[in-house]
Structures are given as C-alpha cells and as structure tokens.
XYZ file of C-alpha atoms in Angstrom:
668
model
C -45.013 -144.223 -16.636
C -48.496 -143.475 -14.372
C -46.673 -140.078 -13.707
C -46.559 -139.109 -17.379
C -50.157 -140.248 -18.062
C -51.424 -138.816 -14.936
C -49.581 -135.440 -15.482
C -51.091 -134.254 -18.578
C -54.845 -135.261 -17.374
C -54.145 -132.787 -14.344
C -53.211 -130.363 -16.719
C -56.584 -130.517 -18.875
C -58.368 -130.581 -15.284
C -57.063 -127.105 -13.683
C -57.210 -125.842 -17.301
C -61.206 -126.717 -17.204
C -61.329 -125.768 -13.367
C -59.916 -122.876 -14.094
C -61.897 -121.441 -17.227
C -64.858 -122.273 -15.183
C -63.480 -120.314 -12.071
C -62.808 -117.407 -14.361
C -66.409 -117.337 -15.376
C -68.639 -114.706 -13.285
C -72.215 -114.039 -12.674
C -73.572 -110.473 -13.068
C -76.391 -109.422 -10.779
C -78.377 -106.556 -11.912
C -81.690 -104.652 -11.380
C -82.950 -103.178 -13.929
C -86.139 -100.565 -13.220
C -88.353 -99.497 -16.222
C -89.711 -96.093 -15.120
C -90.733 -92.685 -16.135
C -88.168 -90.166 -16.252
C -88.559 -86.420 -16.906
C -85.436 -85.542 -19.993
C -85.387 -82.375 -21.694
C -84.209 -82.434 -25.527
C -84.650 -79.621 -28.124
C -85.664 -76.972 -25.734
C -88.451 -78.989 -23.976
C -88.926 -81.273 -21.056
C -90.874 -84.428 -21.670
C -91.666 -88.310 -19.647
C -89.585 -91.139 -21.557
C -89.436 -94.452 -20.553
C -86.181 -95.327 -19.274
C -84.683 -97.804 -17.350
C -82.940 -97.022 -14.033
C -83.346 -93.683 -14.885
C -81.023 -93.388 -17.516
C -81.106 -92.538 -21.101
C -79.601 -94.216 -22.730
C -79.797 -96.902 -20.338
C -76.837 -98.511 -18.306
C -74.130 -100.361 -20.351
C -73.397 -104.071 -19.481
C -69.777 -104.801 -19.424
C -69.358 -108.764 -19.049
C -66.472 -111.544 -20.476
C -67.527 -114.887 -23.083
C -68.423 -117.520 -20.840
C -70.031 -115.296 -18.228
C -74.041 -115.304 -16.899
C -75.906 -112.303 -16.703
C -78.942 -112.063 -14.325
C -80.989 -109.010 -14.999
C -84.432 -108.814 -13.000
C -86.345 -106.259 -14.426
C -89.278 -104.571 -12.352
C -91.932 -102.611 -14.337
C -92.406 -99.321 -12.456
C -93.811 -97.658 -15.421
C -97.375 -97.253 -17.227
C -96.951 -99.841 -20.117
C -96.623 -103.469 -20.666
C -92.688 -104.265 -21.388
C -90.270 -106.924 -22.557
C -86.199 -106.981 -22.717
C -84.419 -108.146 -25.500
C -80.768 -109.132 -25.603
C -80.039 -108.534 -28.964
C -77.647 -111.034 -30.886
C -77.367 -112.999 -27.356
C -77.990 -116.564 -28.753
C -79.837 -117.580 -26.101
C -78.464 -121.422 -26.429
C -80.790 -123.524 -23.913
C -82.465 -120.140 -22.742
C -84.950 -119.216 -25.002
C -86.980 -117.827 -22.601
C -85.096 -115.291 -21.878
C -84.702 -113.847 -25.346
C -87.344 -111.063 -24.604
C -89.741 -110.459 -27.601
C -93.234 -109.448 -26.705
C -95.804 -112.449 -27.128
C -92.833 -114.572 -29.138
C -90.578 -116.054 -26.200
C -92.946 -114.459 -23.528
C -95.801 -112.329 -22.533
C -95.181 -108.831 -21.228
C -94.165 -107.856 -17.982
C -97.205 -105.781 -16.860
C -96.966 -102.591 -14.727
C -95.847 -103.519 -10.959
C -94.899 -106.578 -12.172
C -91.004 -108.185 -12.436
C -89.311 -110.750 -14.576
C -85.666 -111.824 -14.339
C -83.538 -112.633 -17.174
C -80.749 -115.568 -17.189
C -78.725 -116.391 -19.535
C -74.969 -117.421 -20.814
C -72.712 -115.961 -22.584
C -71.527 -118.457 -24.942
C -68.261 -118.166 -27.480
C -69.491 -114.574 -28.075
C -67.174 -111.219 -27.864
C -67.480 -107.624 -29.466
C -70.495 -105.434 -29.159
C -74.237 -106.297 -28.473
C -76.891 -104.414 -27.161
C -80.051 -104.485 -25.222
C -83.466 -102.773 -25.686
C -87.520 -102.847 -25.222
C -89.328 -105.244 -27.998
C -92.594 -104.428 -26.871
C -94.221 -101.426 -28.931
C -92.007 -98.851 -29.680
C -90.354 -98.324 -26.141
C -87.277 -98.738 -27.441
C -87.118 -95.614 -28.865
C -85.820 -94.509 -24.933
C -85.242 -98.181 -23.371
C -82.074 -99.406 -24.797
C -78.193 -99.649 -23.949
C -74.769 -101.125 -24.877
C -73.826 -105.021 -23.959
C -70.366 -105.492 -24.161
C -68.151 -108.943 -24.184
C -64.918 -108.729 -23.465
C -62.848 -111.916 -24.260
C -62.437 -114.268 -21.815
C -59.635 -114.170 -18.848
C -56.405 -114.818 -20.768
C -57.353 -114.180 -23.643
C -56.796 -110.887 -26.125
C -58.275 -109.129 -28.690
C -57.025 -110.130 -32.194
C -55.744 -106.607 -32.642
C -53.435 -104.374 -30.464
C -55.146 -103.534 -27.288
C -56.714 -100.285 -27.561
C -56.138 -96.998 -24.621
C -60.114 -96.623 -24.490
C -63.021 -98.211 -25.369
C -66.136 -96.071 -26.094
C -69.908 -96.860 -27.128
C -71.593 -94.895 -29.403
C -75.037 -95.360 -29.437
C -76.599 -93.804 -32.486
C -80.515 -93.295 -31.685
C -83.743 -91.268 -32.606
C -85.339 -88.637 -30.572
C -89.288 -87.236 -30.840
C -90.786 -84.258 -29.090
C -94.290 -86.070 -29.144
C -95.054 -88.912 -27.044
C -93.906 -92.342 -28.660
C -97.037 -94.340 -27.491
C -99.083 -91.906 -29.106
C -97.206 -91.662 -32.463
C -97.805 -95.452 -32.861
C -100.945 -95.162 -31.586
C -101.857 -92.480 -34.373
C -100.205 -94.344 -36.984
C -101.876 -97.790 -36.318
C -105.433 -95.884 -35.746
C -105.021 -94.110 -39.441
C -103.229 -96.624 -41.260
C -101.113 -94.147 -42.636
C -97.222 -93.465 -42.188
C -95.966 -92.379 -38.572
C -94.709 -88.920 -37.811
C -90.729 -88.970 -38.545
C -88.614 -88.309 -35.800
C -87.500 -84.282 -34.526
C -83.417 -85.541 -33.963
C -80.855 -88.219 -34.121
C -79.011 -89.396 -31.124
C -75.090 -89.843 -30.253
C -75.634 -91.111 -26.772
C -78.982 -89.537 -25.874
C -77.400 -86.361 -26.936
C -78.800 -84.576 -29.882
C -75.755 -82.236 -30.949
C -74.630 -78.469 -31.932
C -76.852 -78.841 -34.796
C -80.171 -78.735 -33.146
C -81.438 -75.911 -31.070
C -80.862 -75.896 -27.355
C -78.648 -79.052 -27.237
C -74.942 -76.923 -27.403
C -74.977 -77.675 -23.936
C -75.772 -81.159 -23.841
C -73.439 -82.258 -27.161
C -70.945 -85.170 -26.246
C -67.456 -84.865 -25.894
C -65.109 -87.561 -26.284
C -61.184 -86.577 -24.981
C -58.267 -87.979 -26.773
C -54.695 -87.673 -26.680
C -52.372 -88.025 -29.538
C -51.443 -91.188 -30.953
C -54.082 -92.871 -28.888
C -56.068 -96.254 -29.986
C -59.341 -96.248 -29.744
C -62.243 -99.244 -29.862
C -65.078 -97.420 -30.738
C -68.341 -99.594 -30.384
C -70.969 -98.181 -32.579
C -74.760 -99.132 -32.276
C -77.597 -98.175 -34.406
C -80.352 -98.056 -31.910
C -82.537 -95.617 -33.983
C -86.264 -96.553 -34.336
C -86.703 -96.341 -37.983
C -83.715 -95.580 -39.825
C -80.342 -97.038 -41.082
C -77.523 -94.339 -40.143
C -74.405 -93.371 -41.735
C -71.718 -92.653 -39.109
C -68.233 -90.747 -39.652
C -65.734 -88.659 -37.938
C -63.972 -85.696 -39.836
C -60.890 -86.233 -41.143
C -60.019 -89.816 -39.432
C -60.171 -93.270 -40.777
C -61.966 -96.027 -39.575
C -60.622 -99.391 -38.819
C -63.480 -102.189 -38.758
C -62.295 -105.110 -36.674
C -66.130 -106.517 -36.133
C -69.701 -106.343 -36.476
C -72.516 -107.951 -34.360
C -69.849 -109.217 -32.161
C -68.332 -110.978 -34.307
C -64.583 -110.320 -35.578
C -63.786 -109.499 -39.151
C -61.159 -108.946 -41.873
C -59.848 -105.741 -40.632
C -60.350 -103.204 -43.463
C -59.919 -98.866 -43.232
C -63.157 -96.757 -44.588
C -64.346 -92.983 -43.780
C -68.012 -93.959 -43.706
C -70.005 -96.700 -41.638
C -73.249 -98.151 -42.306
C -75.254 -99.220 -39.702
C -79.177 -100.752 -40.171
C -81.254 -100.465 -37.181
C -80.175 -103.506 -34.530
C -76.348 -103.526 -36.118
C -73.237 -102.942 -34.475
C -69.609 -102.264 -35.695
C -66.437 -102.244 -33.716
C -64.370 -99.987 -35.307
C -60.238 -98.935 -34.290
C -59.787 -94.980 -34.922
C -55.995 -93.799 -33.956
C -56.201 -89.831 -32.748
C -53.430 -89.098 -35.521
C -54.443 -85.927 -36.717
C -53.175 -82.343 -35.843
C -54.713 -81.686 -31.928
C -58.194 -79.797 -32.066
C -61.693 -80.886 -32.267
C -63.503 -82.909 -34.704
C -67.230 -83.757 -34.968
C -68.127 -87.593 -35.539
C -71.686 -87.298 -37.231
C -74.480 -89.336 -38.303
C -77.405 -89.060 -40.509
C -80.361 -90.731 -42.309
C -79.484 -93.365 -45.123
C -82.984 -93.434 -47.170
C -83.415 -95.614 -49.730
C -86.974 -95.496 -50.323
C -88.262 -93.033 -53.129
C -90.640 -90.192 -51.603
C -90.924 -91.191 -48.249
C -90.729 -88.297 -45.259
C -87.569 -89.071 -43.494
C -85.596 -86.884 -40.959
C -83.227 -85.536 -42.599
C -81.034 -83.946 -39.883
C -77.551 -84.846 -38.596
C -76.777 -85.449 -35.229
C -72.772 -84.919 -33.669
C -70.606 -85.321 -30.964
C -66.984 -83.886 -30.754
C -64.174 -85.744 -30.563
C -61.749 -83.196 -28.549
C -57.540 -83.914 -28.259
C -56.949 -82.778 -24.787
C -53.754 -80.854 -25.996
C -55.921 -78.815 -28.323
C -56.546 -75.005 -27.420
C -59.367 -73.893 -25.699
C -61.426 -71.067 -26.595
C -59.968 -68.970 -23.622
C -56.488 -69.274 -24.855
C -57.316 -68.457 -28.303
C -60.013 -65.760 -27.267
C -62.376 -67.002 -29.821
C -65.208 -70.129 -29.854
C -63.388 -73.384 -31.449
C -65.671 -74.560 -34.355
C -64.908 -78.200 -34.638
C -64.345 -79.583 -38.106
C -67.507 -81.174 -39.734
C -67.014 -84.236 -41.752
C -68.370 -85.028 -45.200
C -71.230 -87.680 -44.997
C -72.959 -89.348 -48.143
C -76.050 -88.504 -49.707
C -79.147 -89.469 -47.777
C -79.950 -92.068 -50.786
C -76.341 -93.154 -51.816
C -76.219 -96.889 -51.877
C -73.213 -97.209 -54.143
C -71.641 -96.124 -50.375
C -73.535 -98.517 -48.592
C -72.518 -101.244 -51.211
C -68.997 -100.246 -51.181
C -68.943 -100.948 -47.186
C -70.606 -104.134 -47.149
C -69.105 -105.663 -50.020
C -65.642 -104.960 -47.723
C -66.886 -107.507 -44.841
C -65.500 -110.608 -44.193
C -64.751 -113.410 -41.791
C -61.237 -113.418 -40.222
C -60.744 -116.508 -42.284
C -61.836 -119.728 -43.441
C -65.567 -119.851 -42.482
C -67.802 -123.106 -41.774
C -70.432 -122.504 -43.981
C -72.890 -124.917 -44.356
C -73.210 -126.649 -47.738
C -75.732 -129.436 -47.625
C -78.333 -127.539 -47.790
C -81.982 -129.231 -46.876
C -84.280 -126.160 -46.438
C -83.871 -123.857 -49.652
C -86.157 -120.756 -48.619
C -87.104 -118.022 -50.938
C -88.747 -114.925 -48.940
C -89.995 -112.217 -50.937
C -90.360 -108.951 -48.476
C -91.273 -105.571 -48.271
C -94.294 -103.247 -47.836
C -98.007 -103.923 -48.805
C -101.203 -102.020 -48.770
C -104.731 -102.541 -47.588
C -107.611 -101.799 -49.196
C -110.496 -100.138 -46.753
C -113.125 -97.675 -46.979
C -112.370 -93.987 -47.184
C -112.134 -91.994 -43.838
C -109.987 -91.462 -41.249
C -108.831 -94.664 -40.514
C -107.613 -94.904 -44.381
C -104.674 -92.094 -44.141
C -102.367 -94.349 -46.310
C -101.864 -93.528 -49.893
C -105.130 -93.526 -52.051
C -107.237 -94.600 -49.000
C -105.446 -97.475 -48.156
C -103.495 -99.444 -44.873
C -99.792 -99.495 -45.069
C -99.044 -103.188 -44.307
C -95.465 -105.149 -44.554
C -95.269 -108.647 -45.404
C -92.845 -111.744 -46.099
C -94.087 -114.001 -48.646
C -97.149 -111.911 -48.610
C -98.266 -112.856 -44.867
C -98.311 -109.931 -42.771
C -97.195 -111.265 -39.500
C -100.255 -111.106 -36.190
C -99.115 -111.099 -32.661
C -100.837 -114.161 -30.634
C -103.643 -112.944 -28.734
C -103.479 -115.634 -25.850
C -99.817 -116.850 -25.257
C -96.271 -116.405 -26.505
C -95.592 -118.550 -29.418
C -92.794 -120.482 -27.108
C -95.215 -121.270 -24.764
C -97.908 -122.245 -27.005
C -95.534 -124.876 -28.846
C -94.139 -125.973 -25.772
C -97.469 -126.940 -23.837
C -99.096 -127.467 -27.429
C -101.714 -125.022 -26.783
C -104.082 -125.193 -29.443
C -105.333 -122.019 -32.179
C -102.310 -119.961 -31.136
C -100.380 -120.478 -34.329
C -100.272 -122.722 -37.786
C -97.121 -123.831 -39.105
C -97.881 -123.109 -43.069
C -95.468 -120.017 -43.822
C -94.802 -120.382 -47.425
C -91.584 -121.805 -48.558
C -91.600 -119.417 -51.095
C -93.907 -116.766 -52.239
C -97.300 -118.042 -53.502
C -97.180 -116.020 -56.837
C -93.649 -115.218 -58.506
C -93.637 -112.143 -60.093
C -90.908 -109.217 -61.394
C -90.092 -108.415 -57.621
C -88.027 -105.680 -58.480
C -90.322 -104.146 -61.452
C -93.625 -102.743 -62.045
C -95.675 -104.520 -59.554
C -99.450 -105.489 -60.430
C -101.637 -103.635 -58.125
C -103.569 -106.621 -57.449
C -100.053 -108.182 -55.533
C -100.171 -105.419 -53.036
C -102.462 -106.841 -50.481
C -101.123 -109.284 -48.235
C -102.663 -111.903 -46.080
C -102.815 -111.774 -42.328
C -101.482 -114.514 -39.917
C -99.776 -115.741 -37.023
C -98.017 -118.563 -39.447
C -94.425 -120.095 -38.357
C -91.967 -122.284 -40.410
C -90.874 -125.667 -38.957
C -87.010 -126.464 -38.801
C -85.321 -129.796 -38.211
C -82.839 -130.009 -35.485
C -79.714 -129.920 -37.535
C -81.196 -128.518 -40.412
C -79.324 -126.635 -43.017
C -80.919 -123.582 -43.892
C -80.517 -121.407 -46.646
C -82.950 -118.274 -47.333
C -83.153 -115.935 -49.726
C -84.352 -112.686 -49.041
C -85.781 -110.482 -52.051
C -86.910 -106.785 -51.842
C -89.712 -106.157 -53.523
C -90.896 -102.930 -55.344
C -94.377 -102.762 -54.125
C -94.807 -99.096 -53.459
C -90.994 -98.822 -53.289
C -88.008 -100.691 -53.275
C -86.389 -100.237 -50.262
C -83.309 -101.400 -48.032
C -83.970 -103.698 -44.946
C -82.628 -104.349 -41.848
C -83.759 -108.031 -41.433
C -82.765 -109.643 -38.083
C -82.840 -113.275 -36.945
C -83.248 -113.953 -33.061
C -81.468 -116.912 -31.500
C -78.767 -117.569 -34.766
C -75.909 -115.945 -36.101
C -75.918 -116.675 -40.635
C -73.678 -116.228 -42.855
C -74.319 -113.602 -45.970
C -72.863 -115.766 -48.768
C -74.286 -113.663 -51.064
C -75.922 -110.284 -52.273
C -76.893 -108.645 -55.324
C -79.621 -106.142 -56.883
C -82.652 -106.954 -59.431
C -83.839 -110.144 -59.033
C -82.417 -113.288 -57.662
C -81.521 -115.927 -60.071
C -80.002 -119.599 -59.361
C -77.063 -118.304 -61.736
C -75.751 -116.223 -58.692
C -75.221 -118.839 -56.806
C -71.968 -119.163 -58.999
C -70.970 -115.966 -57.446
C -71.519 -116.827 -53.773
C -68.914 -116.220 -51.194
C -68.305 -119.654 -49.062
C -65.067 -118.997 -48.467
C -65.176 -116.368 -46.061
C -68.630 -114.635 -45.845
C -69.407 -112.653 -43.190
C -71.298 -113.518 -40.192
C -74.135 -110.998 -38.502
C -77.547 -111.542 -36.775
C -78.863 -108.823 -38.977
C -78.667 -107.985 -42.253
C -79.164 -105.248 -44.721
C -80.949 -106.545 -47.758
C -80.208 -104.121 -51.040
C -82.597 -101.749 -52.277
C -84.493 -103.654 -54.914
C -81.982 -106.182 -54.404
C -81.701 -109.933 -52.554
C -79.244 -111.234 -49.967
C -78.633 -115.191 -49.623
C -77.960 -116.375 -45.817
C -77.003 -119.606 -44.449
C -77.192 -121.448 -40.788
C -77.410 -124.841 -39.054
C -80.907 -125.268 -37.329
C -79.188 -125.937 -33.746
C -80.937 -123.819 -31.372
C -84.306 -125.175 -30.429
C -87.414 -122.921 -30.126
C -89.020 -120.168 -31.547
C -87.325 -117.371 -33.018
C -88.616 -114.320 -34.839
C -87.025 -113.309 -37.714
C -87.912 -109.193 -38.763
C -87.454 -105.900 -40.343
C -85.820 -104.105 -37.419
C -87.670 -100.901 -38.930
C -90.019 -100.961 -36.113
C -92.791 -99.263 -38.295
C -92.083 -102.004 -40.623
C -92.224 -104.782 -37.796
C -95.949 -102.897 -36.626
C -97.237 -103.833 -40.117
C -96.315 -107.292 -40.313
C -93.122 -107.314 -41.391
C -91.940 -110.505 -39.632
C -92.493 -114.117 -39.288
C -91.223 -117.212 -36.925
C -89.323 -120.562 -37.461
C -89.741 -123.025 -34.995
C -86.948 -124.937 -34.767
C -87.709 -128.575 -33.037
C -86.058 -130.246 -30.239
C -82.719 -132.489 -30.970
C -82.046 -136.008 -30.102
C -79.422 -135.243 -27.253
C -80.041 -133.872 -23.098
C -79.081 -130.472 -23.934
C -81.396 -129.932 -27.472
C -84.515 -129.578 -26.174
C -86.470 -126.265 -25.321
C -86.331 -126.426 -21.145
C -89.639 -125.948 -18.865
C -90.325 -121.893 -18.964
C -89.292 -120.360 -15.666
C -91.766 -119.799 -12.744
C -91.868 -116.164 -12.990
C -92.860 -116.278 -16.649
C -95.003 -113.383 -16.531
C -98.879 -114.211 -17.294
C -100.973 -112.494 -19.927
C -102.240 -109.566 -20.935
C -104.357 -108.758 -24.105
C -102.298 -107.537 -26.915
C -104.103 -104.587 -27.593
C -104.942 -103.098 -23.762
C -101.638 -101.390 -22.072
C -102.817 -101.149 -18.438
C -101.455 -98.477 -16.468
C -99.863 -99.017 -13.057
C -101.910 -101.030 -10.382
C -101.598 -103.553 -7.809
C -101.099 -107.239 -9.140
C -104.600 -108.218 -10.163
C -106.812 -110.211 -8.493
C -109.844 -112.102 -9.917
C -112.848 -109.834 -10.379
C -116.108 -109.414 -12.474
C -116.881 -106.024 -14.409
C -119.195 -104.678 -16.646
C -119.446 -102.095 -19.600
C -120.273 -99.020 -17.965
C -119.760 -96.116 -20.604
C -117.360 -95.715 -23.709
C -115.892 -91.746 -24.051
C -114.498 -91.601 -27.244
C -113.372 -87.928 -27.080
C -110.887 -89.077 -24.537
C -110.573 -92.520 -25.837
C -111.143 -93.901 -22.441
C -113.495 -97.234 -21.597
C -115.462 -97.194 -17.755
C -116.029 -100.166 -16.413
C -117.581 -100.823 -12.783
C -114.282 -101.150 -11.566
C -111.608 -99.668 -13.476
C -110.974 -96.956 -16.300
C -108.774 -98.136 -19.028
C -106.910 -96.451 -22.336
C -108.118 -98.611 -25.461
C -106.653 -98.758 -28.743
C -108.282 -100.320 -31.817
C -107.126 -101.448 -34.949
C -110.170 -101.200 -37.290
C -108.961 -103.431 -40.130
C -108.465 -106.615 -37.670
C -112.260 -106.323 -36.828
C -110.972 -107.142 -33.500
C -114.232 -105.885 -30.904
C -113.952 -107.609 -28.021
C -111.384 -107.681 -25.478
C -110.070 -109.890 -22.259
C -107.860 -108.451 -19.323
C -107.794 -108.297 -15.759
C -106.897 -105.347 -13.553
C -108.427 -103.591 -10.083
C -108.856 -100.373 -8.966
C -109.104 -97.478 -11.392
C -106.023 -95.254 -11.267
C -105.551 -91.879 -12.670
C -103.530 -91.266 -15.851
C -103.228 -88.662 -18.982
C -105.809 -88.137 -21.962
C -104.423 -89.873 -25.304
C -106.624 -87.761 -27.872
C -105.273 -89.565 -30.937
C -108.382 -91.406 -31.863
C -110.759 -89.914 -33.648
C -113.857 -90.255 -31.713
C -116.283 -90.869 -34.972
C -114.661 -93.966 -35.714
C -114.804 -95.457 -32.180
C -118.693 -94.658 -32.073
C -118.878 -96.888 -34.686
C -117.396 -99.678 -32.585
C -119.072 -101.669 -29.865
C -116.455 -102.764 -27.555
C -116.492 -105.456 -24.457
C -114.578 -105.878 -21.813
C -114.604 -109.142 -19.733
C -112.383 -109.845 -16.421
C -110.140 -113.110 -15.971
C -108.463 -114.198 -13.495
C -104.618 -114.531 -13.978
C -104.364 -117.888 -12.479
C -106.159 -119.580 -15.051
C -104.910 -117.903 -18.480
C -103.031 -119.861 -20.390
C -99.837 -117.474 -20.412
C -99.692 -117.567 -16.914
C -96.554 -119.401 -14.872
C -97.123 -122.205 -17.310
C -100.658 -123.541 -16.767
C -102.657 -124.739 -19.541
C -106.330 -123.984 -20.087
C -109.316 -123.158 -22.839
C -111.219 -122.101 -20.257
C -110.823 -118.023 -20.542
C -112.565 -116.109 -23.702
C -110.834 -115.012 -26.456
C -110.233 -111.731 -28.450
C -113.513 -112.653 -30.869
C -114.409 -111.207 -34.551
C -117.459 -110.751 -35.949
C-alpha cells in the first residue's frame, strides 16, 4: 500500500526536478557604444549594442533566466527595456527611463536579471531613453520549454524579421530640434529590414537582406516592428502568411497576405515556400492614418530566394525579384480586416467582475505660446499629447518605482483621472479650447487583484489617428474595438469567449479599443503610445499597482547596482565615475549649445515651455565632444542657466538612499 502511495510522489518530484534542471541561466554582456554604420551612401556613427545593428538576438526557453550586464560606453544616458517580458517579481528590470530606474550613465553599468515565466514566442528588447531605440534594439526569441513543442508543425527555419527606420541625421539632434522648436520631427530617410534599406534605395543593393529557402520549406518568420515612429504594412510577393502568434502569445491560425504591425508589436507567421523557384521581395511601408501629417513614403525590401532558382550567370541577365502589391498608406480597411481575425486559440479566462472601469481619451494636442523659434507647431503652437487631458512629465529627481518604494515625497501624485475631465464629441469637431492639456506626473493607483477594464478612445484633436498603446508589466485581453465614440451599448458585442491577448494594441483611427486585465503584478507600470514622438510629447501615464497579501506579491528591494540619478535635461558625455565637486557657471555659448563650468563643459537642452531654468548634475573633468548646432542662439540668450554640482552618494536615486538634501530643478 505504501509503495503505491510513494510512487506517485516520486514521479511528481522527479517531474518537478526535471523542469527545474531543464531551465537555464543565460549570461550576456551588452556594451552600448558608438559604431560607424554606412547606409544610403554615407557613413555615420550610431549608438549600437556590441557594435551590431540591429543588436544581438537573444534566444531562451520558457522558464529560463536572463542576466544581462549593460555597460554604457556611449556618450548618452541609456536604459534597456525587455518589451513584453512580464517582469513578475523583478520590476526593477523593466527598464523605462525614470519609471523603474534612473538611466545608466556613460561609463557606468547595470545588470538586468529576470525570469521568463509562462511566455513563448517573439518579443524584443530596445533602448527606452530618449530616441536611442532608433538603432539600439534586437529580437528576444522564447522557445517552448524542453520536451515541449509548438502548437503547429515544426518549422524547418526560424527567421527574425526586424522592421526599422533610418535617419541620415543624428537621431538625438533630430529629437533636440523637435523638442526645442515644438514642431514635428524630421521624417526618416528609409525603412529597414534587419538593418538594411533594400534594393529600392540608393547605394543599398549590395546590403539587401537575402533569405535562402528550399522548395517545400516551412519557415517561421518572427516579424517585429522596431520602427521609431510608424505603423507598417508587411507582405511577401505571391506568398500567403499563416498567423500563429502575436506578442509572444499564440493565436488561432489564420491566413493572410498582409500584416500590419504597430511599433512594439510582433507577429509570428508560417511561410510555406510553395511557389515556383525564383526571387520574391518581402516589403514593408508605412500605414499613415493621420490626415495631412508628413511621413516617410518609401518602401523597404528584402529578398526571399529559392536555392533552386537560376542565378544571373545562368540566365545571362540580372534577375528582378517579384514586387508585391502593398496596401495604400491610409488603408484602414485592410488594418481592420487583419486585426479582426486575431483570436485566442481557446476559451480565454477574461476578467468579468470589473472593479476598475476606466475610460481614457487619447491623442495629440497643442500648447499655446508666443510666436518665435520655440513655437513651430501649427499656428504658432507647440505639439503635445495626452491621456485624459494630462500630458505626462517624467520625474526630475528619482524614478517613479523608487519614489513609491522609498516613499520619496513630491515626485508624483496619484490623481490621474479615471475618466476625461470633460466629455465631448471625441471623434467629431473638437472645440479649440479643448486642445491644450495640463502637464503633470500623475499615476493611477490599482489595488492588487483588481479586475480592470480600460476603454481607450481616440480623439480628433488635430487629427484622428491610429495609436499603438503599450502596457508594461502585463498582457491584456482586447475584448472590443470599433469606430466613432464608444457607447455603453457597445459592450453587448464584446468578445468574452476568445479575445486576442497582447501587450501592445492599435487603437483604431477615430475609434476605440476596450482591454481587460487583472492587476496582479505589483509595481509602477508605464502605459504609453509606442510612437516615440507621441511619447516625447506626453502620451503616457503610469499605474501604481499596490502590494498583495502574499509573500511573493510585493515589490522587492532594489538591486544594489541600481543606477544613480542624472538630471533629465542633461546628457553627459563620457567621463570617469564622478566624485563630489563644486563648480560655478563660467559662461554660456548659445551658438554652440555649450555650457562652460569651472570643471566641465556640458551640452544643454532647454525646453522653454516647461520654464525649467535651473539644472542639477554631477561630473568631473571636461571631455571634447561634437557641436550640437540645433538650438536657436537668440532663444538661449533669453534664459538664465544655472548649474549645481551634487554628490552622487547623497542623491535620492543613488543606490536606494533616500534624502532631501539636494537642490531640485526650480521653476521661476
């Protein structure tokens, strides 16, 4: 009798032991550095990881652990975000600048440690500070656990496809110019597939990506939209694509010829090499839903090449790959047809006892200001963006998670509105008086275990537009979408049976999306538009999810190497690790955007509409650095710029030590 009792226990123990021993710990070193890269006939230095563009692909299995030491050998502050990783129990590793950590300063390092828990499919990693993710990104592939398999026939090949954007100019200078002027940023010069623009751009034929297949091959394409500011259509000439997953979550398979991915989204598709041996373009170009907005209307290509296809020497003429037909740039019908087919593979566990029913009006806005070089938006204004009329402002002195954990006062408030402060015809003719948002660092507090529903409502302020909205720390069910203004009657048509689950959702142009999730991951989690120009303008908010009652349901202490603070308006060029010094302003050279101190020369960037005129920072000896001629000298001359040096050890963002000794950026 005892034998029969012991055997099941032994089997269970061995099974558990096997699952533990099968998991691996992956160690990686990421060196963030400047690297010369040639595209479109010219070479320029860009910020990369390990000198690679795109960066290295990380391959793990469900249940594994990643330990990634990031050394910042570049001239800008940087953080890395592991897009779509839930970070259960590891919120300090999420990565968004000023949200869960302060940035890694030049010359410093930080080690991200996190587990992969019940996730399979395609995710990605990218810089989450300023616009560095234009070139700092890579794929994160999660395979099934050992002895598990895909819920579809095993592919012969697996190929990550990273869609990106390329600017001939320096991306930080482009950002600085846009922030100074208040206008829209310059559009990109090219789109890319795995870092290469493709045949249709000048000086790009040699570098065009080629993917070689054999007739009959089944290929898993892991398509990632890593572009900075654009949704993208993707297709392959004469081939059908079977969608099997999105955002590292499996879907009911369906066949299509065209994908649409918002920035941040991933889509796994099965490609069957079933066409006549030859050469076929895969191509991507913009989906642009906003009216009269400037955008990059070029097309990036790569080549799907059958190994048995004759080469140019055999046929004595250059081969010309077949070019696919792409949708029109504003083809929202194709977008709707694609997204409406996304379903969970089986009955979903959708939250039904909603305890937090939220309604967020989202979109762009304009800030009134005096005509001049800093008011280059429409009709002498500055562009802004908001959620429920609040334009998000990054904290100045500590990350939000640190301020929450250490109870540091005056960093944020918890009064983010659950509904818009004023109801209006969101998708109609919006009165001009409603175009200007308020600015603040406002969070919305959620109790642990709350069942949350959020309706994301697009607005027609300036223009209705499709927005890819990303929520950190969670997956959510997309239970409904529609056009026009959301109405409570729309809930009748919610899909509570098999809705798709994602971490980034496209809110339809002039429409709405309803999502649901359970707030079971304590911490501070950013929700934002993944078009980086919109995020820069303030299209974001954060949830503060309270601790739960269990031992494993609370935010853990920060790691010892958590990066110290640096002011949000200063990016230091590389120096040795700073020690406490004092200094004074010697002079300001507006023509070179350069601030001279007794001990250091720094670049500065002013944001006149915030009226922040005093900065805090720490550094040591001066280092040479390139000119940054983007700011208007007359505008800088009108500002009185002060600089105060502080000790890292006393700063509230330094190694988890809370203090109120230091001067903050002041407003006057």
